[in-house]
XYZ file of C-alpha atoms in Angstrom:
341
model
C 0.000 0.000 0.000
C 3.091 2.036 0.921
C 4.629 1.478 -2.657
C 1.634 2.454 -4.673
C 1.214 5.500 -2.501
C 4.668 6.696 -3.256
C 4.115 5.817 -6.909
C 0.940 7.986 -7.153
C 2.719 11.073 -5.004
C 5.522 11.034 -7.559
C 3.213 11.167 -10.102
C 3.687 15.084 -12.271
C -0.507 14.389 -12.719
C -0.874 14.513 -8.705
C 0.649 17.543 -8.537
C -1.567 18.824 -11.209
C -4.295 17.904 -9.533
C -3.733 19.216 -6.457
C -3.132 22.155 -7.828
C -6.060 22.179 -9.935
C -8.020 21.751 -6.572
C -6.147 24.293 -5.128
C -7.473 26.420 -7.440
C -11.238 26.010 -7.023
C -10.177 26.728 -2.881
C -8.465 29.705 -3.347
C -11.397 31.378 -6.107
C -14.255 29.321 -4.221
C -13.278 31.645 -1.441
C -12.464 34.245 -2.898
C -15.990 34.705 -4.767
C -18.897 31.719 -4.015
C -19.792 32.593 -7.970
C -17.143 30.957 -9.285
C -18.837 27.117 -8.013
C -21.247 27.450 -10.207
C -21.328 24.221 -12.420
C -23.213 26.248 -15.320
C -20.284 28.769 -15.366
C -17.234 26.586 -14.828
C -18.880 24.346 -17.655
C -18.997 27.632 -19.631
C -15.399 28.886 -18.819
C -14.302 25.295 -19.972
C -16.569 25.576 -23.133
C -14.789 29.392 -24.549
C -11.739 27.687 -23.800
C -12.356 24.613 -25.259
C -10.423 25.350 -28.583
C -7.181 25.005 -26.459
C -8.116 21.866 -24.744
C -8.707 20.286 -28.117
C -5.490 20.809 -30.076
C -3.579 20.687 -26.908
C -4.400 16.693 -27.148
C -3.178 16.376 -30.301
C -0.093 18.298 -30.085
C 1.084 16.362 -27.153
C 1.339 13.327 -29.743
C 3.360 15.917 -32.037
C 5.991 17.091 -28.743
C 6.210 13.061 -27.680
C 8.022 12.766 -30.970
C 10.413 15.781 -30.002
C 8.516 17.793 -32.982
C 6.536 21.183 -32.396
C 3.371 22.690 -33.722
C 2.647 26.405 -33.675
C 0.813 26.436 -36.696
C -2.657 25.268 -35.203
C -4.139 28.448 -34.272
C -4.200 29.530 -38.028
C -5.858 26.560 -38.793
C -8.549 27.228 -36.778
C -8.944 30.623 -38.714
C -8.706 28.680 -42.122
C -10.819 26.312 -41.510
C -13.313 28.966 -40.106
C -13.089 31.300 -43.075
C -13.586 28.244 -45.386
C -16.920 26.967 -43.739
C -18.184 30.678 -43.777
C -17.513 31.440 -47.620
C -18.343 27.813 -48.623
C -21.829 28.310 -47.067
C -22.303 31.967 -47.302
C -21.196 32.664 -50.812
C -21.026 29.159 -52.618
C -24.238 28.490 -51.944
C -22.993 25.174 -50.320
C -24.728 22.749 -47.492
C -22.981 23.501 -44.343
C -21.600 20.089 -44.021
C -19.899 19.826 -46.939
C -18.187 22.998 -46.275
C -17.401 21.720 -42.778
C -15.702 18.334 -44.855
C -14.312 20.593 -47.489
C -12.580 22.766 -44.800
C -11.235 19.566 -42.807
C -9.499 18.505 -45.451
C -8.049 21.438 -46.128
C -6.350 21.635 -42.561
C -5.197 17.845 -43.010
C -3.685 18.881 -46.038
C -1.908 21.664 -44.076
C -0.885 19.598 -41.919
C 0.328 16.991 -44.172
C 2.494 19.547 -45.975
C 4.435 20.849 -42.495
C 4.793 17.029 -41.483
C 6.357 16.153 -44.634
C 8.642 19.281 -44.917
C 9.770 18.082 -41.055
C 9.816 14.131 -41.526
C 10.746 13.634 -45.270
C 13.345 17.385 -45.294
C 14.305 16.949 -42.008
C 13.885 21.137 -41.342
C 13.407 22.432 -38.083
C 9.607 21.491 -36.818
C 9.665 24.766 -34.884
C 10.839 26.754 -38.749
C 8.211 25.264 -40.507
C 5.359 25.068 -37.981
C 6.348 28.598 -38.214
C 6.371 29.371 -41.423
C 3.087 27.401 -41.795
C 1.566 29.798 -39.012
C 2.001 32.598 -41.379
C 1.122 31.189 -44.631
C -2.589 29.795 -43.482
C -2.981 32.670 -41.563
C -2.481 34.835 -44.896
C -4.348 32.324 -47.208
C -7.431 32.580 -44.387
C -7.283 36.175 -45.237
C -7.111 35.957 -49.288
C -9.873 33.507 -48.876
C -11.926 35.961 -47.006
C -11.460 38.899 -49.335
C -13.409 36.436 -51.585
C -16.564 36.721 -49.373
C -19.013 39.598 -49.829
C -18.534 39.942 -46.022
C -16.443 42.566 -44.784
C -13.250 40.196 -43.115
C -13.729 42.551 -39.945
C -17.263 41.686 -39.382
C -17.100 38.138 -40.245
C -19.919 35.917 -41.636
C -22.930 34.663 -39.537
C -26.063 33.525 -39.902
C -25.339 29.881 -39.397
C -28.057 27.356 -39.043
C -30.351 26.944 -37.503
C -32.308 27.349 -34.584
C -35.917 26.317 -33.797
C -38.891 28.441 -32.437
C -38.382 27.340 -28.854
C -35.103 28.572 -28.891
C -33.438 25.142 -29.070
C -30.165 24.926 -31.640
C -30.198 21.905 -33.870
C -28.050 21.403 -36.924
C -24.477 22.961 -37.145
C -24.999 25.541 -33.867
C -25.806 22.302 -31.637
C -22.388 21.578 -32.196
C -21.316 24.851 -30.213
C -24.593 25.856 -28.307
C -26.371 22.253 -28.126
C -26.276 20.494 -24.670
C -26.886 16.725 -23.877
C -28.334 16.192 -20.180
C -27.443 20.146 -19.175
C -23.821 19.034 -20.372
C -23.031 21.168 -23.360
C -21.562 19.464 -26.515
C -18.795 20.823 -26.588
C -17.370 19.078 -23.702
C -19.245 16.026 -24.546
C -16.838 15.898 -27.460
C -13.875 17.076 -25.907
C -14.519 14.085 -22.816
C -14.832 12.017 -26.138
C -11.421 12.818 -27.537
C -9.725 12.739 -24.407
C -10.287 8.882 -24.457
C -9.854 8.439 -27.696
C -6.328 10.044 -27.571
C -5.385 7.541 -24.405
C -6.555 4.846 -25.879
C -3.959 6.015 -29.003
C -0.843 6.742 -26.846
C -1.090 3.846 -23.959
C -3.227 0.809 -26.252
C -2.122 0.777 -29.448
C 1.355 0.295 -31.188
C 0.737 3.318 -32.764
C 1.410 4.967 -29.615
C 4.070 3.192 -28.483
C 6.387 3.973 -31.876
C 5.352 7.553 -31.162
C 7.468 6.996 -27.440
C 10.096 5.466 -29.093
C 10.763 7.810 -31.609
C 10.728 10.271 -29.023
C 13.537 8.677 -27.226
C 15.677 7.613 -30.703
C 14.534 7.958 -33.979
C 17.596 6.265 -34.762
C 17.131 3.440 -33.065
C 13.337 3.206 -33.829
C 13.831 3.354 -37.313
C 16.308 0.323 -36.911
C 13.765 -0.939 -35.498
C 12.007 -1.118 -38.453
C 9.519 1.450 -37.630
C 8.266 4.062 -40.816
C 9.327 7.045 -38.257
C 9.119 9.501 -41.006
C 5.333 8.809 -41.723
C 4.839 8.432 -37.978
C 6.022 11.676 -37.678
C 3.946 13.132 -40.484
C 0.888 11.537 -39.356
C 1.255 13.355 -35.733
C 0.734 17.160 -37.757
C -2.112 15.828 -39.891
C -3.643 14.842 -36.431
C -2.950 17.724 -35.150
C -4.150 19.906 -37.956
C -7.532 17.748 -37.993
C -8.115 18.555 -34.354
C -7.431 22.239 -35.280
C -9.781 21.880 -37.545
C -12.705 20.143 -35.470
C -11.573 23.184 -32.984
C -12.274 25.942 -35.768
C -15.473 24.377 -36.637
C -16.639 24.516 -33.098
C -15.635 27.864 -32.532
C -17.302 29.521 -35.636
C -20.157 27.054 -34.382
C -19.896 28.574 -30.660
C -19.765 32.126 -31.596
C -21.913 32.037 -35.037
C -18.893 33.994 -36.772
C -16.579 32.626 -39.109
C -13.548 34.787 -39.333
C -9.573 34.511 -41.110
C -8.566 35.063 -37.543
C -10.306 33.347 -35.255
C -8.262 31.428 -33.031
C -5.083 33.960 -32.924
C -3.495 34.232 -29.702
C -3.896 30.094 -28.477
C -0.617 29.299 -29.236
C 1.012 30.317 -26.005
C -1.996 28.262 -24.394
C -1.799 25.623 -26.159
C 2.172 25.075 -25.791
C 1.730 26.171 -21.738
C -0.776 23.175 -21.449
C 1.425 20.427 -23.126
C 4.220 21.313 -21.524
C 2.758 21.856 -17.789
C 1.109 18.388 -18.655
C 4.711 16.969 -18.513
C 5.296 16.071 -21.857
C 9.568 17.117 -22.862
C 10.031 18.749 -24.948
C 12.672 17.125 -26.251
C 9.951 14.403 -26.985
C 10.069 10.643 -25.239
C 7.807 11.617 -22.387
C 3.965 12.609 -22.090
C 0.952 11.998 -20.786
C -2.639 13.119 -22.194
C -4.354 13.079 -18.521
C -1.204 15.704 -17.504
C -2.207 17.813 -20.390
C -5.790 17.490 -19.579
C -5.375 18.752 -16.060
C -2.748 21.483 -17.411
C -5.271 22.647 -19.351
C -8.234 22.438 -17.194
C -5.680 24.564 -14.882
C -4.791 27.213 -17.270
C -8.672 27.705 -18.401
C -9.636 27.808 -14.371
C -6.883 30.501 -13.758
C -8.541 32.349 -17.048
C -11.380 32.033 -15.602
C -10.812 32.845 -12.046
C -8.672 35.549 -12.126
C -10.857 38.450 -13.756
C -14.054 37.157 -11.475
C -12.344 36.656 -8.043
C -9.522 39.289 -8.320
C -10.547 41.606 -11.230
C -7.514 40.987 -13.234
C -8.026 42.035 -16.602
C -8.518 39.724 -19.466
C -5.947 41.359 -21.152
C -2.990 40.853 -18.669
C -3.862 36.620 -18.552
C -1.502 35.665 -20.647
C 0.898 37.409 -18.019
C 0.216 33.893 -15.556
C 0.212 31.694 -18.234
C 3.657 32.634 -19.531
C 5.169 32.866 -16.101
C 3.966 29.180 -15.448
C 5.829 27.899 -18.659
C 8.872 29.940 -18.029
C 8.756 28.464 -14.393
C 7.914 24.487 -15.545
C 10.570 24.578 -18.095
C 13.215 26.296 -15.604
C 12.400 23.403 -12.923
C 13.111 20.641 -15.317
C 15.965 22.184 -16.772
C 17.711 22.876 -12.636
C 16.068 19.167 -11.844
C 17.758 17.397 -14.636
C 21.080 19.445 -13.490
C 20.731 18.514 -10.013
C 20.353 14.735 -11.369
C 23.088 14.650 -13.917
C 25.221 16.006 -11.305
C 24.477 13.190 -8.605
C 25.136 10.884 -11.254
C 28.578 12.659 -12.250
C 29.441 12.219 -8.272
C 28.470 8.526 -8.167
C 30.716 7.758 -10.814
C 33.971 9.392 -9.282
C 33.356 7.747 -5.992
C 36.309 4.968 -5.941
């Protein structure tokens, strides 16, 4: 009993949740509003965009690659969806398919300029930022929507004021739980059952920890590799389509400003990145953590939305300082074991 209590203390995911408890302690008290279950389920819901691609890019990191590009494709793949329904005439799911194809394609293209070219992931995730960020905006100039207003109007609603159809996806609920998170609780075990029950996800570990040596193995790293952006790219997209499903907007730029999020959550989930190491329930409670503080701060404290990413940087400058001064500390104690005679 002893052993397996150690096991869990050591555990980066009980520390997360501790903290995560912490949390809803310190802004319980601070303000009984913030218990609410209809507005913590809504904080989660805004920030769900986050907690989407933040799954998905922990595959990318475990493979010691990078994405920064996802927050564009969320703006793509709105923009698409929003011209293909407004202007083309077409049915909104067919734009929706159209649009998530698109972003795979994306996707593809970054994974096979970093698995196939072997360029930086971090230069072409990049790169790949700005060039889907500018195409969402050429493809908006092709909508008789003004980009800064952004096209709405998205079906449909009924006359009791119940969404059906492509707005259930953002404002539907399912037992007083809203889609949104029905979906995300849907991924989350999809995206275990990946990394921790299928080979899949084991090659994804092991190229983490030597591509050299997994490729030796046998193992196809390079389409491994490229199949981690197209994943990642698809969940960008599901996040887009939520989003412009949430908000009933579609805009180029929807999206903009995740990435430090996004990156934040991964990383305080305890996935390297230098790749070999992650978990998806760490970046699910790093996430959860970063949307509470979001949440928390403006309600309990007044801190103003505009001065949150000011936490949220500070806690990835201070995880990835604490690994960096742990792994000192332990390359050091090994450098002492070895002189002893």
């Amino acid at each position: 009993m002893k052993s397996l209590l150690k096991k869990v203390f050591k555990r980066w995911e009980t520390f997360l949740l501790v903290f995560l408890v912490l949390e809803f302690v310190v802004f319980g008290a601070a303000n009984p509003k913030f218990l609410r279950p209809a507005s913590i389920m809504s904080s989660i819901v805004n920030y769900i965009s986050v907690c989407i691609i933040s799954l998905f890019v922990t595959l990318v990191m475990i493979t010691g690659g990078i994405d920064i590009q996802a927050p564009s494709i969320i703006g793509l793949t709105s923009i698409i969806i929003g011209v293909l329904w407004s202007d083309a005439g077409m049915n909104i799911w067919l734009a929706v398919l159209i649009a998530t194809v698109v972003a795979a394609l994306c996707g593809a293209l970054s994974g096979f300029f970093i698995a196939y070219c072997g360029v930086q992931p971090m230069v072409v995730t990049l790169g790949g930022s700005f060039l889907y960020s500018g195409l969402a905006l050429l493809i908006s100039g092709m909508s008789a929507t003004p980009a800064y207003k952004g096209i709405s109007g998205f079906p449909a609603k009924t006359d009791a004021g119940q969404y059906v159809g492509f707005r259930f996806l953002g404002k539907g609920t399912i037992c007083g739980i809203p889609m949104q998170i029905v979906i995300y609780a849907a991924l989350i075990l999809l995206c275990v059952w990946i990394l921790h029950r299928t080979k899949y996800g084991e090659r994804l570990y092991l190229i983490g920890v030597n591509q050299a040596a997994a490729e030796y193995s046998g193992i196809n790293t390079r389409a491994v590799i490229m199949s981690t952006y197209v994943l990642s790219a698809v969940s960008a997209a599901l996040a887009g389509t939520l989003l412009t499903a949430n908000v009933n907007s579609a805009k180029y730029n929807l999206g903009s400003g995740y990435t430090l999020a996004i990156i934040t959550a991964v990383v305080l989930g305890g996935t390297l990145n230098t790749g070999g190491k992650g978990s998806i329930i760490g970046t699910v409670l790093a996430s959860l953590i970063i949307c509470i503080l979001r949440y928390g701060l403006p309600l309990c404290f007044g801190v103003s939305t505009q001065n949150l990413d000011l936490p949220v940087g500070i806690i990835l400058v201070l995880v990835v300082l604490g690994r960096e001064i742990a792994g000192q500390h332990m390359l050091a104690g090994l450098f002492k074991r070895k002189r002893k005679p």
